[in-house]
Amino acid sequence: MSDEQAKSLPARLFERFFPKTPDFFSLLHKQSLQVVHTVGLLVRFMETNEEAISLEIRADEHAADRVKMANVHILNEAFSTPIDREDIYRAIMTLDEVVNGCKDAVNDMHALSLLPDEVTLEFSRKLLDGVRALEAGFGKLATNPADAAHDADAARKAERKIEKFYRKALAQLFQGDDYLNMLKRREIYRHLITAAERMAHCANTLHDIVVKMV
């Protein structure tokens, strides 16, 4: 006899009308791990300019899309959630947007025939610091949510460092007279700063979740 058959009729009816709440803490943590993996690939690409890694980033973006869509579907179908439904949705979407920024940067570098340089590498390393903090924070929601606030702060600090670096990089870029290269590089910088902004928005959502839990 299966476990389902062994359950009493009232128990089966209860589960039918009041299904078990999905483990959204685990789902968000797994999605944040996917983001760390993608940004890690971005760092490797900026270090090596290997075409195989750029292809892996594109494949990773498709995998991240599948994770996003699966999590949104689970959220839509959930009878109840352990935290605010809107916060879960915002976390899902902003995590995915970080991955999109990485993919867009790599795609445009290929389209514009641009090679990685020290600036794009430093952008990527700082972004990796931020998403690692996010991953640590989402990993603590189920067991130690109060401590996750420190990780949210660390991710926001990483974004502020990227913003300062972005302004400095732009100032250096627009020296000289190679205007075409300036415009091309600026597009890549914009993708990377946008990814950082999405990361900061996700950190704000993580902090909102913590405030409501503790």
CSV table of C-alpha atoms in Angstrom, one decimal:
chain,number,residue,atom,x,y,z
A,1,MET,CA,0.0,0.0,0.0
A,2,SER,CA,1.4,3.4,-1.0
A,3,ASP,CA,1.7,6.3,1.5
A,4,GLU,CA,-1.1,8.1,-0.4
A,5,GLN,CA,-3.4,5.1,-0.1
A,6,ALA,CA,-2.6,4.8,3.6
A,7,LYS,CA,-3.8,8.3,4.4
A,8,SER,CA,-7.2,8.8,5.8
A,9,LEU,CA,-10.0,10.3,3.7
A,10,PRO,CA,-10.0,13.5,5.8
A,11,ALA,CA,-6.3,13.8,5.4
A,12,ARG,CA,-6.5,13.5,1.7
A,13,LEU,CA,-9.3,16.0,1.4
A,14,PHE,CA,-7.4,18.5,3.6
A,15,GLU,CA,-4.3,18.2,1.3
A,16,ARG,CA,-6.5,18.6,-1.7
A,17,PHE,CA,-8.1,21.8,-0.6
A,18,PHE,CA,-5.1,23.1,1.5
A,19,PRO,CA,-2.0,21.9,-0.4
A,20,LYS,CA,1.4,22.1,1.3
A,21,THR,CA,3.2,25.4,1.0
A,22,PRO,CA,6.1,25.2,-1.4
A,23,ASP,CA,9.6,25.8,0.0
A,24,PHE,CA,10.1,29.3,-1.5
A,25,PHE,CA,13.2,29.9,0.7
A,26,SER,CA,14.9,26.9,-1.0
A,27,LEU,CA,13.6,27.9,-4.5
A,28,LEU,CA,15.0,31.5,-4.1
A,29,HIS,CA,18.3,30.2,-2.8
A,30,LYS,CA,18.7,27.8,-5.7
A,31,GLN,CA,17.9,30.6,-8.1
A,32,SER,CA,20.5,32.8,-6.5
A,33,LEU,CA,23.1,30.0,-6.9
A,34,GLN,CA,22.3,30.0,-10.6
A,35,VAL,CA,23.0,33.8,-10.7
A,36,VAL,CA,26.3,33.3,-8.9
A,37,HIS,CA,27.3,30.6,-11.5
A,38,THR,CA,26.4,32.9,-14.4
A,39,VAL,CA,28.4,35.9,-13.0
A,40,GLY,CA,31.3,33.6,-12.2
A,41,LEU,CA,31.3,32.6,-15.9
A,42,LEU,CA,31.2,36.3,-16.8
A,43,VAL,CA,34.4,36.8,-14.8
A,44,ARG,CA,36.0,33.9,-16.5
A,45,PHE,CA,35.1,35.3,-19.9
A,46,MET,CA,36.5,38.7,-19.1
A,47,GLU,CA,39.7,37.0,-17.9
A,48,THR,CA,40.1,34.7,-20.9
A,49,ASN,CA,37.9,35.9,-23.8
A,50,GLU,CA,37.2,32.3,-24.6
A,51,GLU,CA,34.3,31.8,-27.0
A,52,ALA,CA,33.3,28.6,-25.3
A,53,ILE,CA,32.7,30.5,-22.1
A,54,SER,CA,30.5,33.1,-23.9
A,55,LEU,CA,28.5,30.2,-25.3
A,56,GLU,CA,28.1,28.8,-21.8
A,57,ILE,CA,26.8,32.1,-20.6
A,58,ARG,CA,24.2,32.2,-23.3
A,59,ALA,CA,23.2,28.6,-22.3
A,60,ASP,CA,23.2,29.6,-18.7
A,61,GLU,CA,20.8,32.4,-19.4
A,62,HIS,CA,18.3,30.0,-21.0
A,63,ALA,CA,18.7,27.8,-17.9
A,64,ALA,CA,18.0,30.8,-15.7
A,65,ASP,CA,14.9,31.6,-17.7
A,66,ARG,CA,13.6,28.1,-17.1
A,67,VAL,CA,14.3,28.5,-13.3
A,68,LYS,CA,12.5,31.8,-13.3
A,69,MET,CA,9.5,30.5,-15.2
A,70,ALA,CA,9.2,27.4,-13.0
A,71,ASN,CA,9.4,29.6,-9.8
A,72,VAL,CA,6.8,32.0,-11.1
A,73,HIS,CA,4.5,29.0,-12.0
A,74,ILE,CA,4.9,27.6,-8.5
A,75,LEU,CA,4.2,31.0,-7.0
A,76,ASN,CA,1.0,31.4,-9.1
A,77,GLU,CA,-0.2,27.9,-8.1
A,78,ALA,CA,0.6,28.3,-4.4
A,79,PHE,CA,-2.3,28.4,-2.0
A,80,SER,CA,-0.2,30.2,0.6
A,81,THR,CA,3.3,31.6,0.9
A,82,PRO,CA,5.6,31.9,3.9
A,83,ILE,CA,6.4,35.5,3.1
A,84,ASP,CA,4.7,38.3,1.0
A,85,ARG,CA,3.8,37.0,-2.4
A,86,GLU,CA,4.9,40.3,-4.1
A,87,ASP,CA,8.3,40.1,-2.4
A,88,ILE,CA,8.8,36.5,-3.8
A,89,TYR,CA,7.9,37.7,-7.3
A,90,ARG,CA,10.2,40.7,-7.2
A,91,ALA,CA,13.1,38.5,-6.0
A,92,ILE,CA,12.5,36.0,-8.8
A,93,MET,CA,12.4,38.7,-11.4
A,94,THR,CA,15.4,40.8,-10.3
A,95,LEU,CA,17.6,37.7,-9.9
A,96,ASP,CA,16.8,36.8,-13.5
A,97,GLU,CA,17.5,40.3,-14.7
A,98,VAL,CA,21.1,40.1,-13.3
A,99,VAL,CA,21.6,37.1,-15.5
A,100,ASN,CA,20.1,39.0,-18.5
A,101,GLY,CA,22.6,41.8,-18.0
A,102,CYS,CA,25.5,39.4,-18.1
A,103,LYS,CA,24.2,37.8,-21.3
A,104,ASP,CA,23.5,41.2,-23.0
A,105,ALA,CA,27.0,42.4,-22.2
A,106,VAL,CA,28.6,39.3,-23.7
A,107,ASN,CA,26.3,39.3,-26.8
A,108,ASP,CA,27.0,43.0,-27.5
A,109,MET,CA,30.8,42.5,-27.1
A,110,HIS,CA,30.6,39.8,-29.7
A,111,ALA,CA,28.3,41.9,-32.0
A,112,LEU,CA,30.6,45.0,-31.7
A,113,SER,CA,33.8,43.0,-32.0
A,114,LEU,CA,35.1,44.2,-28.5
A,115,LEU,CA,37.6,42.3,-26.4
A,116,PRO,CA,37.4,42.2,-22.6
A,117,ASP,CA,39.7,44.6,-20.8
A,118,GLU,CA,40.7,45.4,-17.2
A,119,VAL,CA,37.6,47.6,-16.9
A,120,THR,CA,35.0,45.0,-17.8
A,121,LEU,CA,36.9,42.4,-15.7
A,122,GLU,CA,36.7,44.7,-12.7
A,123,PHE,CA,33.0,45.3,-13.3
A,124,SER,CA,32.5,41.6,-13.3
A,125,ARG,CA,34.5,40.9,-10.2
A,126,LYS,CA,32.6,43.5,-8.2
A,127,LEU,CA,29.3,42.2,-9.5
A,128,LEU,CA,30.3,38.7,-8.4
A,129,ASP,CA,31.0,40.0,-4.9
A,130,GLY,CA,27.5,41.4,-4.8
A,131,VAL,CA,25.7,38.3,-6.0
A,132,ARG,CA,27.6,36.1,-3.6
A,133,ALA,CA,26.3,38.2,-0.8
A,134,LEU,CA,22.8,37.8,-2.2
A,135,GLU,CA,23.2,34.1,-2.3
A,136,ALA,CA,24.4,34.0,1.3
A,137,GLY,CA,21.4,36.0,2.3
A,138,PHE,CA,18.8,33.9,0.6
A,139,GLY,CA,20.4,30.9,2.0
A,140,LYS,CA,19.8,32.2,5.6
A,141,LEU,CA,16.1,33.0,5.2
A,142,ALA,CA,14.9,29.6,6.4
A,143,THR,CA,17.2,29.4,9.4
A,144,ASN,CA,18.6,32.8,10.4
A,145,PRO,CA,16.7,35.6,8.6
A,146,ALA,CA,18.0,38.3,10.8
A,147,ASP,CA,21.5,37.7,9.7
A,148,ALA,CA,20.5,37.9,6.1
A,149,ALA,CA,20.1,41.6,6.5
A,150,HIS,CA,23.9,41.9,6.7
A,151,ASP,CA,24.2,40.1,3.3
A,152,ALA,CA,21.6,42.4,1.8
A,153,ASP,CA,23.7,45.4,3.0
A,154,ALA,CA,26.8,43.8,1.5
A,155,ALA,CA,25.1,43.4,-1.9
A,156,ARG,CA,24.0,47.1,-1.8
A,157,LYS,CA,27.5,48.2,-0.9
A,158,ALA,CA,28.9,46.2,-3.8
A,159,GLU,CA,26.4,48.0,-6.1
A,160,ARG,CA,27.6,51.4,-4.8
A,161,LYS,CA,31.2,50.4,-5.5
A,162,ILE,CA,30.2,49.5,-9.0
A,163,GLU,CA,28.5,52.8,-9.5
A,164,LYS,CA,31.6,54.7,-8.4
A,165,PHE,CA,33.7,52.6,-10.6
A,166,TYR,CA,31.3,53.1,-13.5
A,167,ARG,CA,31.6,56.9,-13.3
A,168,LYS,CA,35.4,56.7,-13.1
A,169,ALA,CA,35.5,54.3,-16.1
A,170,LEU,CA,33.3,56.6,-18.2
A,171,ALA,CA,35.5,59.6,-17.4
A,172,GLN,CA,38.6,57.6,-18.5
A,173,LEU,CA,36.8,56.2,-21.6
A,174,PHE,CA,35.9,59.6,-23.0
A,175,GLN,CA,39.5,60.8,-23.1
A,176,GLY,CA,41.0,60.8,-26.6
A,177,ASP,CA,39.4,60.9,-30.0
A,178,ASP,CA,38.4,57.2,-30.7
A,179,TYR,CA,34.8,58.1,-30.6
A,180,LEU,CA,33.5,54.8,-32.1
A,181,ASN,CA,35.3,52.8,-29.5
A,182,MET,CA,34.0,55.1,-26.8
A,183,LEU,CA,30.4,54.5,-27.9
A,184,LYS,CA,30.8,50.8,-28.2
A,185,ARG,CA,32.4,50.4,-24.7
A,186,ARG,CA,29.8,52.6,-23.1
A,187,GLU,CA,27.1,50.2,-24.3
A,188,ILE,CA,28.9,47.3,-22.5
A,189,TYR,CA,29.3,49.4,-19.4
A,190,ARG,CA,25.6,50.2,-19.4
A,191,HIS,CA,24.7,46.5,-19.5
A,192,LEU,CA,27.0,45.8,-16.5
A,193,ILE,CA,25.8,48.8,-14.5
A,194,THR,CA,22.2,47.7,-15.2
A,195,ALA,CA,23.0,44.2,-13.9
A,196,ALA,CA,24.4,45.8,-10.7
A,197,GLU,CA,21.3,48.0,-10.3
A,198,ARG,CA,19.1,44.9,-10.6
A,199,MET,CA,21.3,43.2,-8.0
A,200,ALA,CA,20.7,46.2,-5.7
A,201,HIS,CA,16.9,46.0,-6.2
A,202,CYS,CA,17.1,42.3,-5.3
A,203,ALA,CA,19.0,43.2,-2.2
A,204,ASN,CA,16.3,45.7,-1.2
A,205,THR,CA,13.7,43.0,-1.7
A,206,LEU,CA,15.8,40.6,0.5
A,207,HIS,CA,16.0,43.3,3.2
A,208,ASP,CA,12.2,43.8,2.9
A,209,ILE,CA,11.6,40.1,3.5
A,210,VAL,CA,13.9,40.1,6.5
A,211,VAL,CA,12.1,43.1,8.1
A,212,LYS,CA,8.8,41.4,7.7
A,213,MET,CA,10.1,38.1,9.2
A,214,VAL,CA,11.9,39.3,12.3
